[in-house]
């Protein structure tokens, strides 16, 4: 709030003046419209309050300041009559009580205030009257000026319209509601190759292009019927010489005063060059710059339209093609030759299916896709794929290089109602991957069941890390039994996944995924720790049994330089004696090992841990190499054991598997190794293996993999029997 001006020594109450001004401002805003903000109103009225107070206290009294205040209220647009009424009445006792303390009142203060009230009202009235007279004079003057301006504007408008109409660079035409041309300018005539007089004899309908005449006439009819006031389109016209001109056409309907359509005004601009440029740009945007084939954008636009117009029984097929080994061509011969190769392949693909109306597009890199249009089924799609492969496989001469090229093709054919564009291409990509996995120069057909299996496999792979974090894995144990007396000497630790949705999942479904993703190291370390804890519990409860726990090591674990520390740490944390732990490695993981893996095996053996070769006979079978390895046990591969069966009485006897097992057992014993036969399913197999002096057996005949609690119960049963 503004400070109260100095009163020149008169005893004027500053707080009182401020309160009075605030009351005055609130009353003014309450009683009528105020074009000022609350703070601005209060500051203005505080100045007037001070002036009135100074007038009351002046030695030489004059009511003129009150007249000035009344005039100032009008100038501030505070002209509501009730504002004047409040201001005059408040200038009485309230003013004296708030603004002027009693001790400084002049003797005639009341008379002075009364005079100020009259002067304020008089100043307010005179200012209001003068403003009214001034406004009336301005209104009259404005009316005369407006009439003159309207007349002048009409004349100017007519002149401007005539100048614009005749001199405009764009064509302007006026036609009746029947389509008959009334008037055109020279630009309109020049654009269409007619004279102005010739166009005055023509109906606009005769100028429409044949390909859009029906639609344009319908639009024109709606316009002249008054359904629209404006229309704007890009359309073609016939010139007089028969050529085509592309135009930007804007048509407006002019109505009578009663709203009835009167005539139309058309403004037309020649955009032929712009349209042709747009077409060139669109071609560039929708075609591959290297090969000139449609690109992925145009392909998906076309595919989308196929889905939109497809009937309930219509089928859609695509062939997704990728060159085999194209990266090697780029790397060895350079990208320039690689580009020339792509151009040649693209031309061949387009030529081989062009007569059938199929769309060939380049998706990027060395990937091409063929949209099979109008095919009758899978056979047609496969036929297109074979044509494409044949076209690609012909030798390509690029410069002085003759290249042998092949490709792989994924073929997808299905009802349009059962899929979408994105799902179709996703299936095609998957199928192309299958074709590449099967070798070069092949095609593969999409199989929903195989795709579902792949998806499930991917889902399992994605869920492995979280499953390990959530402790969803368990270890089951399969007994390893002496073939001599049937005593359980060891157990093999086999991991299972307690999947929240799939239930108990066997290792055949996820161990390979763990090896591919590298999670096998973490998972194997966890299995090792759990097996050592369970084995330690059995050793504590059944010390006389000396039950060995056998744990599988994946190739990646065996190659890990930290494997010795990992095993030593597990033994140390659990307190399991090292001789009760056996580590199984596949034959391929240890045969021919040199350097760090072999040193790791020797260090593991140095800890006292037993080492076994699993699935012996299916890998390198480098028998001489066994002497260099610190191995304790050989586990014969299941296929050899499966061949040892009880023969039918009249069946021909083939003892080759039995001879192989016999030779392997003799070899192992010669190297002072024990032998465990895996996959023992029948009593007859067990008897034959015992006769061949195999040491231990493992398989369904001796017990399926079971939880640790069941092994504990079996050990207790063995003690009770003893």
XYZ file of C-alpha atoms in Angstrom:
722
model
C 0.000 0.000 0.000
C 1.313 3.467 -0.892
C 2.502 5.684 1.957
C 0.230 8.566 3.017
C 1.555 11.839 1.583
C 2.986 14.317 4.005
C 0.189 16.561 5.325
C 2.509 19.503 5.796
C 2.370 19.356 9.574
C -1.415 19.000 9.925
C -2.460 16.426 12.474
C -3.670 13.751 10.056
C -3.948 10.160 11.376
C -2.000 7.944 8.927
C -3.396 4.630 10.223
C -6.856 6.150 10.305
C -6.534 7.343 6.692
C -5.380 3.906 5.622
C -8.319 2.209 7.365
C -10.755 4.696 5.844
C -9.294 4.175 2.379
C -9.495 0.385 2.820
C -13.171 0.624 3.861
C -13.851 2.941 0.942
C -12.158 0.512 -1.499
C -14.123 -2.471 -0.220
C -17.394 -0.545 -0.524
C -16.580 0.569 -4.069
C -15.767 -2.984 -5.192
C -18.896 -4.291 -3.512
C -21.242 -1.742 -5.049
C -20.237 -1.874 -8.688
C -17.754 -2.788 -11.388
C -14.204 -1.632 -10.698
C -11.672 -1.791 -13.557
C -8.759 -1.793 -11.089
C -7.298 -4.474 -8.842
C -8.006 -4.353 -5.085
C -4.536 -2.956 -4.294
C -4.744 -0.351 -7.059
C -8.207 0.771 -5.879
C -7.037 1.119 -2.295
C -3.915 3.098 -3.244
C -6.014 5.498 -5.380
C -8.607 6.095 -2.641
C -5.891 6.595 -0.013
C -4.559 9.528 -2.058
C -8.082 11.015 -2.212
C -8.595 10.424 1.538
C -5.417 12.347 2.313
C -6.469 15.216 0.017
C -9.860 15.464 1.741
C -8.250 15.325 5.200
C -5.756 18.032 4.261
C -8.617 20.170 2.951
C -10.445 19.947 6.313
C -7.299 20.890 8.240
C -6.141 23.657 5.889
C -5.791 27.157 7.449
C -7.498 28.646 4.395
C -10.391 26.281 3.648
C -11.419 25.464 0.061
C -13.848 22.809 -1.190
C -12.070 22.575 -4.545
C -10.098 19.423 -3.571
C -13.413 17.603 -3.034
C -14.552 18.602 -6.533
C -11.270 17.231 -7.846
C -11.859 13.964 -5.948
C -15.366 13.623 -7.437
C -14.006 14.216 -10.916
C -11.175 11.737 -10.276
C -13.702 9.053 -9.294
C -15.405 9.435 -12.681
C -12.084 9.427 -14.520
C -11.258 6.173 -12.728
C -14.609 4.802 -14.022
C -16.014 4.496 -10.474
C -19.362 5.826 -11.738
C -21.837 3.537 -10.001
C -24.415 5.875 -8.259
C -24.189 3.877 -5.049
C -20.451 4.556 -4.982
C -21.185 8.296 -4.889
C -23.830 7.775 -2.207
C -21.439 5.817 0.039
C -18.583 8.249 -0.550
C -20.683 11.314 0.403
C -22.217 9.745 3.508
C -18.901 8.318 4.735
C -17.337 11.783 4.443
C -19.351 12.817 7.484
C -18.895 11.500 10.992
C -16.892 8.389 9.942
C -14.329 10.509 8.165
C -13.804 12.777 11.154
C -13.632 9.863 13.556
C -11.139 7.795 11.525
C -9.021 10.314 9.687
C -8.985 13.392 11.933
C -8.347 12.947 15.653
C -10.631 15.079 17.848
C -7.817 17.166 19.271
C -6.919 18.731 15.957
C -10.429 19.528 14.629
C -10.841 23.130 13.549
C -13.791 24.837 15.141
C -15.736 24.694 11.899
C -14.678 21.159 10.965
C -18.265 19.939 10.605
C -19.101 22.830 8.259
C -15.997 22.144 6.229
C -16.901 18.463 5.903
C -20.418 19.339 4.777
C -18.993 21.683 2.139
C -16.642 18.935 0.991
C -19.587 16.524 0.679
C -21.415 18.933 -1.591
C -18.309 19.717 -3.617
C -17.499 15.993 -4.085
C -21.060 15.309 -5.326
C -20.950 18.372 -7.604
C -17.558 17.408 -9.053
C -18.770 13.828 -9.596
C -21.968 15.034 -11.380
C -20.202 17.585 -13.607
C -17.549 15.054 -14.616
C -20.196 12.439 -15.364
C -22.228 14.939 -17.444
C -19.171 16.098 -19.376
C -18.185 12.496 -20.097
C -21.710 11.722 -21.341
C -21.687 14.749 -23.682
C -18.264 13.742 -24.963
C -19.365 10.147 -25.587
C -22.497 11.285 -27.438
C -20.418 13.554 -29.637
C -17.954 10.757 -30.378
C -20.792 8.344 -31.212
C -22.350 10.786 -33.650
C -19.016 11.507 -35.266
C -18.258 7.801 -35.472
C -21.597 7.074 -37.125
C -20.929 9.581 -39.876
C -17.395 8.278 -40.296
C -18.636 4.692 -40.399
C -21.166 5.445 -43.114
C -18.516 7.185 -45.175
C -16.106 4.307 -44.533
C -18.676 1.716 -45.622
C -19.363 3.525 -48.850
C -15.679 3.978 -49.487
C -14.969 0.341 -48.543
C -17.601 -0.879 -50.993
C -15.990 1.093 -53.770
C -12.526 -0.064 -52.746
C -13.688 -3.658 -52.380
C -15.124 -3.704 -55.860
C -11.909 -2.254 -57.237
C -9.772 -4.690 -55.298
C -11.877 -7.673 -56.320
C -11.652 -6.665 -59.961
C -7.890 -6.188 -59.631
C -7.447 -9.503 -57.827
C -9.766 -11.367 -60.195
C -8.059 -10.161 -63.335
C -4.471 -10.069 -62.102
C -4.351 -13.080 -59.782
C -1.688 -15.696 -60.499
C -4.121 -18.469 -59.532
C -7.236 -19.302 -61.486
C -10.546 -17.912 -60.230
C -13.889 -18.974 -61.663
C -17.537 -18.289 -60.868
C -20.229 -20.797 -61.778
C -23.948 -21.115 -61.267
C -25.485 -23.800 -59.159
C -26.162 -25.751 -62.360
C -22.401 -25.910 -62.994
C -22.426 -23.476 -65.905
C -19.344 -21.240 -65.830
C -20.271 -17.548 -65.456
C -16.879 -15.897 -65.331
C -13.209 -16.893 -65.163
C -9.997 -14.910 -65.062
C -7.174 -15.186 -67.538
C -5.063 -17.404 -65.227
C -7.893 -19.959 -65.110
C -8.143 -19.951 -68.887
C -4.380 -20.229 -69.400
C -4.144 -23.113 -66.930
C -6.638 -25.213 -68.883
C -5.634 -24.024 -72.350
C -8.945 -22.363 -73.229
C -9.911 -18.765 -73.905
C -12.104 -16.938 -71.412
C -14.994 -16.881 -73.896
C -14.675 -20.624 -74.511
C -14.861 -21.374 -70.809
C -18.009 -19.249 -70.437
C -19.715 -21.794 -72.711
C -18.588 -24.865 -70.689
C -20.096 -26.669 -67.729
C -17.570 -27.519 -64.983
C -18.599 -31.188 -65.097
C -17.014 -31.581 -68.518
C -13.624 -30.624 -67.084
C -13.557 -33.365 -64.449
C -11.033 -36.182 -64.919
C -12.600 -39.532 -65.766
C -11.066 -41.308 -62.760
C -12.601 -38.914 -60.225
C -15.601 -37.485 -62.042
C -18.210 -39.380 -60.023
C -16.751 -38.430 -56.670
C -16.157 -34.824 -57.679
C -19.668 -34.385 -59.048
C -21.095 -35.830 -55.831
C -19.003 -33.353 -53.816
C -20.098 -30.508 -56.086
C -23.734 -31.521 -55.758
C -23.509 -31.475 -51.942
C -21.946 -28.009 -52.162
C -24.604 -26.432 -54.388
C -27.331 -28.069 -52.309
C -26.029 -26.132 -49.345
C -24.797 -29.153 -47.363
C -21.312 -27.590 -47.261
C -20.079 -24.028 -47.535
C -16.551 -24.915 -48.529
C -14.665 -27.776 -50.140
C -10.987 -28.245 -50.843
C -9.403 -31.117 -52.744
C -6.459 -32.006 -54.907
C -7.771 -33.134 -58.276
C -6.972 -33.551 -61.939
C -8.431 -31.579 -64.841
C -8.329 -32.195 -68.560
C -6.621 -29.456 -70.525
C -7.986 -28.548 -73.943
C -5.144 -30.499 -75.574
C -6.015 -33.627 -73.573
C -3.124 -33.474 -71.130
C -3.618 -33.609 -67.385
C -3.066 -30.838 -64.865
C -3.034 -31.503 -61.109
C -4.629 -28.698 -59.109
C -5.325 -27.569 -55.578
C -9.022 -26.648 -55.790
C -10.892 -24.562 -53.186
C -14.625 -23.993 -53.826
C -16.876 -21.693 -51.759
C -20.666 -21.426 -51.890
C -22.183 -17.930 -52.113
C -25.749 -17.680 -50.792
C -28.679 -15.295 -51.233
C -29.701 -13.199 -48.237
C -32.299 -15.826 -47.376
C -29.629 -18.562 -47.366
C -30.432 -20.158 -50.726
C -27.368 -21.196 -52.789
C -26.617 -18.564 -55.424
C -23.355 -19.497 -57.154
C -19.929 -20.946 -56.460
C -16.499 -19.373 -56.504
C -13.544 -21.635 -57.281
C -9.871 -20.839 -56.761
C -7.572 -23.227 -58.542
C -3.787 -23.529 -58.397
C -1.596 -25.607 -60.701
C 0.354 -28.057 -58.472
C 1.478 -30.466 -61.201
C 5.175 -30.012 -60.431
C 4.586 -30.301 -56.682
C 2.466 -33.411 -57.144
C 5.126 -35.065 -59.300
C 7.765 -34.161 -56.708
C 5.576 -35.663 -53.981
C 5.239 -38.837 -56.017
C 9.011 -39.030 -56.449
C 9.541 -38.439 -52.737
C 6.933 -41.050 -51.889
C 8.656 -43.529 -54.189
C 11.952 -42.807 -52.464
C 10.345 -43.179 -49.039
C 8.749 -46.506 -49.957
C 11.517 -48.099 -52.019
C 14.970 -49.334 -51.199
C 17.568 -46.890 -52.584
C 20.050 -49.664 -53.438
C 17.872 -52.233 -55.200
C 14.799 -50.200 -56.150
C 12.561 -52.844 -54.564
C 9.728 -51.858 -52.201
C 11.085 -51.372 -48.687
C 9.702 -52.662 -45.386
C 7.385 -49.639 -45.028
C 5.634 -50.294 -48.348
C 5.621 -54.025 -47.648
C 3.821 -53.586 -44.329
C 1.386 -51.094 -45.883
C 0.549 -53.638 -48.581
C 0.346 -56.482 -46.080
C -1.972 -54.404 -43.893
C -4.303 -53.766 -46.837
C -4.335 -57.499 -47.572
C -5.539 -58.174 -44.044
C -8.142 -55.397 -44.255
C -9.788 -56.754 -47.414
C -9.282 -60.452 -46.670
C -12.435 -62.534 -46.416
C -13.062 -64.998 -43.577
C -11.693 -67.922 -45.609
C -8.843 -66.129 -47.365
C -5.287 -67.264 -46.642
C -2.118 -65.167 -46.629
C 1.416 -66.393 -47.247
C 4.888 -64.874 -47.088
C 8.346 -66.191 -47.906
C 11.072 -64.623 -45.782
C 14.469 -65.023 -47.487
C 17.979 -64.426 -46.172
C 21.240 -64.983 -48.061
C 23.567 -67.600 -46.581
C 26.994 -66.322 -45.595
C 26.524 -62.811 -46.981
C 28.649 -61.315 -44.191
C 31.610 -63.369 -45.432
C 31.151 -61.849 -48.903
C 31.196 -58.335 -47.466
C 34.184 -59.074 -45.248
C 36.270 -60.781 -47.927
C 35.338 -58.883 -51.098
C 34.215 -55.536 -49.720
C 30.877 -53.760 -49.338
C 30.894 -52.454 -52.906
C 30.856 -55.959 -54.341
C 28.366 -56.948 -51.665
C 26.010 -54.176 -52.794
C 26.328 -55.234 -56.430
C 25.513 -58.787 -55.402
C 22.372 -57.585 -53.588
C 21.273 -55.635 -56.677
C 21.619 -58.756 -58.817
C 19.747 -60.958 -56.334
C 16.975 -58.368 -55.984
C 16.503 -58.228 -59.765
C 16.392 -62.026 -59.977
C 13.814 -62.285 -57.199
C 11.619 -59.624 -58.800
C 11.861 -61.314 -62.220
C 11.108 -64.822 -60.993
C 7.767 -63.903 -59.391
C 6.817 -60.799 -61.393
C 4.535 -62.723 -63.719
C 2.586 -64.090 -60.747
C 1.862 -60.645 -59.266
C 3.699 -61.244 -55.990
C 5.313 -58.347 -54.127
C 9.068 -58.625 -53.483
C 10.516 -56.241 -50.874
C 13.888 -55.738 -49.277
C 13.590 -55.724 -45.499
C 17.163 -54.586 -44.909
C 20.662 -56.030 -45.151
C 20.470 -59.314 -47.073
C 16.856 -60.042 -46.096
C 14.045 -60.106 -48.669
C 10.374 -60.978 -48.321
C 7.831 -62.135 -50.902
C 4.130 -61.537 -50.295
C 2.356 -64.385 -52.077
C -0.745 -62.774 -53.555
C -3.668 -64.933 -54.585
C -2.100 -68.262 -53.640
C -4.355 -71.264 -53.120
C -2.500 -72.849 -50.241
C 0.784 -73.983 -48.787
C 1.867 -75.695 -51.998
C 1.764 -72.396 -53.869
C 3.830 -70.680 -51.160
C 6.390 -73.483 -51.192
C 6.511 -73.252 -54.977
C 7.349 -69.536 -54.711
C 10.070 -70.343 -52.156
C 11.596 -72.941 -54.476
C 11.511 -70.496 -57.400
C 13.286 -67.908 -55.259
C 15.938 -70.387 -54.116
C 16.547 -71.474 -57.705
C 16.884 -67.863 -58.844
C 19.372 -67.092 -56.089
C 21.435 -70.244 -56.498
C 22.563 -69.521 -60.083
C 26.203 -68.295 -60.109
C 26.549 -64.529 -59.928
C 29.259 -62.709 -61.854
C 30.202 -59.501 -60.034
C 33.091 -57.739 -61.732
C 35.689 -60.433 -62.280
C 34.348 -62.491 -59.368
C 31.987 -65.417 -59.876
C 30.096 -66.073 -56.662
C 28.109 -69.105 -55.626
C 25.165 -67.865 -53.591
C 22.489 -69.670 -51.628
C 19.666 -68.578 -49.382
C 17.365 -69.849 -46.685
C 13.607 -69.249 -46.760
C 10.998 -69.299 -44.038
C 7.499 -70.001 -45.391
C 4.350 -69.047 -43.467
C 0.862 -69.705 -44.832
C -2.289 -69.423 -42.737
C -5.848 -68.017 -42.695
C -5.877 -64.230 -42.437
C -8.518 -64.369 -39.711
C -6.205 -66.314 -37.404
C -3.248 -63.917 -37.339
C -2.085 -60.328 -37.836
C 0.636 -58.672 -39.890
C 3.060 -58.496 -36.975
C 2.386 -62.075 -35.870
C 2.756 -63.314 -39.452
C 6.172 -61.688 -39.834
C 7.260 -62.875 -36.403
C 6.396 -66.430 -37.467
C 8.262 -65.925 -40.748
C 11.364 -64.760 -38.891
C 11.201 -67.806 -36.619
C 10.785 -70.142 -39.584
C 13.725 -68.546 -41.395
C 15.838 -69.295 -38.318
C 14.746 -72.944 -38.518
C 15.704 -73.129 -42.197
C 19.154 -71.687 -41.495
C 19.681 -74.112 -38.619
C 19.025 -77.037 -40.985
C 21.688 -75.982 -43.510
C 22.195 -73.781 -46.580
C 19.833 -73.440 -49.514
C 16.760 -74.746 -47.687
C 13.214 -73.704 -46.986
C 11.220 -74.472 -43.858
C 7.481 -74.237 -43.211
C 6.089 -72.683 -40.055
C 4.950 -75.217 -37.465
C 2.808 -73.763 -34.639
C 3.661 -76.624 -32.281
C 7.393 -76.210 -32.831
C 7.030 -72.455 -32.370
C 5.156 -72.993 -29.112
C 7.928 -75.301 -27.942
C 10.547 -72.681 -28.844
C 8.594 -70.012 -27.000
C 8.257 -72.243 -23.963
C 11.983 -72.951 -24.116
C 12.739 -69.230 -24.302
C 10.411 -68.600 -21.376
C 12.236 -71.227 -19.335
C 15.582 -69.660 -20.222
C 14.331 -66.218 -19.226
C 13.014 -67.542 -15.911
C 16.162 -69.405 -14.852
C 17.988 -66.547 -13.040
C 14.920 -65.550 -11.022
C 14.173 -69.204 -10.219
C 17.642 -69.587 -8.743
C 17.165 -66.387 -6.729
C 13.780 -67.646 -5.471
C 15.248 -71.013 -4.443
C 12.958 -72.977 -6.787
C 15.487 -75.746 -7.463
C 15.681 -79.010 -5.529
C 18.129 -81.930 -5.631
C 16.974 -85.533 -6.033
C 19.305 -88.484 -5.598
C 19.494 -91.732 -7.581
C 21.060 -94.740 -5.832
C 24.284 -96.286 -7.155
C 24.288 -99.903 -5.985
C 26.954 -102.609 -5.728
C 26.258 -105.319 -8.298
C 27.958 -107.815 -5.993
C 25.798 -107.563 -2.868
C 23.132 -104.918 -3.694
C 24.395 -102.420 -1.118
C 23.835 -98.706 -1.880
C 27.351 -97.271 -2.094
C 26.646 -93.850 -3.578
C 23.969 -91.530 -4.898
C 24.033 -89.206 -7.901
C 22.743 -85.665 -7.281
C 20.248 -84.668 -10.005
C 18.738 -81.176 -9.975
C 15.013 -80.532 -10.535
C 13.133 -77.265 -10.997
C 9.964 -76.750 -8.960
C 8.365 -74.459 -11.526
C 5.410 -72.463 -10.112
C 3.312 -73.227 -13.204
C 4.790 -76.355 -14.815
C 5.415 -78.336 -11.646
C 8.551 -80.439 -11.284
C 10.676 -79.910 -14.402
C 13.426 -82.405 -15.239
C 17.011 -81.368 -16.072
C 16.641 -82.366 -19.726
C 14.469 -79.255 -20.212
C 16.673 -76.635 -18.577
C 20.291 -77.803 -18.146
C 21.037 -77.112 -21.822
C 19.503 -73.633 -21.428
C 21.615 -72.985 -18.345
C 24.739 -73.961 -20.294
C 23.787 -71.676 -23.202
C 23.149 -68.699 -20.927
C 26.153 -69.284 -18.665
C 23.923 -69.777 -15.620
C 25.219 -73.336 -15.311
C 28.141 -72.104 -13.197
C 25.856 -70.560 -10.540
C 23.426 -73.473 -10.708
C 26.190 -76.053 -10.509
C 27.711 -74.309 -7.492
C 24.326 -74.360 -5.759
C 23.801 -78.076 -6.522
C 27.294 -78.831 -5.227
C 26.614 -77.003 -1.969
C 23.227 -78.660 -1.444
C 24.580 -82.143 -2.229
C 27.460 -81.646 0.212
C 25.035 -80.535 2.936
C 22.803 -83.576 2.415
C 25.804 -85.927 2.248
C 27.186 -84.465 5.464
C 23.833 -85.089 7.179
C 23.888 -88.734 6.027
C 27.464 -89.174 7.137
C 26.662 -87.751 10.552
C 23.655 -90.070 11.026
C 25.116 -93.138 9.275
C 28.898 -92.922 9.666
C 29.385 -96.605 8.928
C 27.735 -96.356 5.502
C 30.352 -93.969 4.011
C 27.789 -92.983 1.347
C 29.393 -91.127 -1.566
C 27.493 -88.311 -3.277
C 28.238 -87.860 -6.989
C 27.761 -84.386 -8.502
C 27.903 -83.544 -12.207
C 30.249 -80.802 -13.404
C 29.395 -79.078 -16.691
C 32.175 -78.377 -19.179
C 32.033 -74.656 -18.396
C 32.447 -75.383 -14.686
C 35.406 -77.679 -15.360
C 37.056 -74.950 -17.453
C 36.573 -72.369 -14.707
C 39.957 -71.727 -12.994
C 38.080 -71.183 -9.722
C 36.524 -74.667 -9.670
C 39.069 -76.023 -7.178
C 38.389 -73.173 -4.751
C 34.640 -73.647 -5.246
C 34.786 -77.352 -4.358
C 37.164 -76.769 -1.441
C 34.852 -74.054 -0.125
C 31.788 -76.322 -0.304
C 33.624 -79.083 1.584
C 34.879 -76.624 4.173
C 31.466 -75.022 4.789
C 29.614 -78.318 5.111
C 32.302 -80.384 6.831
C 31.905 -83.259 4.338
C 35.010 -85.478 4.053
C 36.493 -85.069 0.580
C 36.530 -88.816 -0.114
C 32.699 -88.851 0.118
C 32.367 -86.438 -2.824
C 32.623 -87.639 -6.407
C 32.608 -85.193 -9.333
C 31.324 -86.443 -12.698
C 32.609 -84.886 -15.925
C 31.589 -85.823 -19.439
C 34.096 -87.614 -21.603
C 34.240 -84.722 -24.074
C 35.025 -82.275 -21.254
C 38.182 -84.099 -20.124
C 39.482 -86.166 -23.032
C 42.286 -84.311 -24.761
C 42.335 -81.603 -22.062
C 45.559 -79.760 -21.642
C 46.707 -76.813 -19.617
C 44.404 -75.382 -16.965
C 41.557 -77.981 -17.063
C 44.005 -80.849 -16.562
C 45.788 -78.994 -13.751
C 42.375 -78.347 -12.132
C 41.537 -82.053 -12.255
C 44.805 -82.934 -10.571
C 44.268 -80.306 -7.893
C 40.747 -81.644 -7.276
C 42.127 -85.153 -6.941
C 44.706 -83.711 -4.569
C 41.885 -82.554 -2.299
C 40.846 -86.187 -1.927
C 37.766 -85.823 -4.148
C 36.850 -88.759 -6.390
C 36.585 -88.066 -10.148
C 34.437 -89.981 -12.627
C 33.970 -89.823 -16.393
C 30.251 -89.790 -17.204
C 28.710 -91.320 -20.371
C 31.995 -93.005 -21.233
C 32.082 -94.382 -24.767
C 30.041 -91.613 -26.441
C 32.815 -89.016 -26.759
C 36.406 -89.063 -27.937
C 37.147 -92.488 -26.409
C 40.858 -91.677 -26.250
C 41.660 -94.704 -24.140
C 45.394 -94.112 -23.969
C 44.727 -90.698 -22.495
C 43.059 -92.244 -19.449
C 46.473 -93.010 -17.944
C 47.216 -89.267 -17.642
C 43.974 -88.407 -15.872
C 43.453 -88.623 -12.092
C 40.205 -90.553 -12.641
C 38.675 -93.011 -10.148
C 35.608 -94.266 -11.966
C 34.159 -94.778 -15.444
C 30.379 -94.576 -15.932
C 29.370 -96.569 -18.988
C 26.997 -94.776 -21.352
C 23.379 -95.912 -21.324
C 23.248 -97.108 -24.975
C 25.788 -99.870 -24.248
C 23.805 -101.058 -21.227
C 20.509 -100.924 -23.130
C 21.971 -103.386 -25.644
C 22.379 -106.001 -22.903
C 18.868 -107.433 -22.732
C 17.270 -110.779 -22.080
C 16.768 -112.082 -25.619
C 13.574 -113.686 -26.835
C 13.949 -117.472 -27.164
C 13.874 -117.491 -30.960
C 15.416 -114.043 -31.541
C 18.868 -113.809 -33.144
C 21.514 -113.058 -30.567
C 23.784 -110.035 -31.093
C 26.450 -109.972 -28.405
C 28.382 -106.942 -29.741
C 27.170 -104.572 -26.970
C 28.025 -107.187 -24.386
C 31.512 -107.573 -25.847
C 31.997 -103.781 -25.811
C 30.951 -103.581 -22.170
C 33.211 -106.497 -21.342
C 36.159 -104.779 -23.049
C 35.497 -101.468 -21.321
C 35.210 -103.086 -17.912
C 38.454 -105.009 -18.434
C 40.200 -101.842 -19.599
C 38.962 -99.842 -16.616
C 40.020 -102.515 -14.165
C 43.417 -102.701 -15.831
C 43.740 -98.968 -15.136
C 42.573 -99.575 -11.552
C 39.307 -97.744 -12.161
C 35.884 -98.797 -10.900
C 32.999 -99.086 -13.395
C 29.399 -97.946 -12.966
C 26.783 -99.004 -15.494
C 24.062 -96.425 -16.112
C 20.466 -96.978 -17.297
C 20.037 -100.421 -15.705
C 16.333 -101.041 -16.233
C 15.859 -104.790 -15.672
C 17.043 -107.572 -13.434
C 18.392 -109.412 -16.461
C 20.617 -106.469 -17.305
C 21.863 -106.378 -13.717
C 22.712 -110.101 -13.834
C 24.590 -109.800 -17.128
C 26.543 -106.774 -15.835
C 27.407 -108.664 -12.657
C 28.665 -111.545 -14.756
C 30.835 -109.087 -16.680
C 32.342 -107.987 -13.322
C 30.914 -104.471 -13.533
C 31.252 -102.910 -10.069
C 28.112 -100.827 -9.567
C 24.861 -100.110 -11.342
C 22.496 -97.184 -11.537
C 19.046 -97.006 -13.076
C 15.344 -97.588 -12.552
C 15.968 -101.178 -11.462
C 17.762 -99.896 -8.359
C 15.581 -96.886 -7.785
C 14.422 -93.692 -9.511
C 15.786 -90.295 -8.436
C 14.190 -89.388 -5.098
C 14.250 -86.586 -2.505
C 16.902 -86.626 0.187
C 14.344 -87.745 2.782
C 13.718 -90.992 0.909
C 17.452 -91.718 0.731
C 17.555 -91.174 4.496
C 14.673 -93.627 4.968
C 16.420 -96.166 2.745
C 19.604 -95.865 4.797
C 17.633 -96.378 7.986
C 15.968 -99.427 6.480
C 19.384 -100.821 5.600
C 20.603 -100.344 9.163
C 17.507 -102.058 10.553
C 17.994 -104.980 8.198
C 21.623 -105.232 9.273
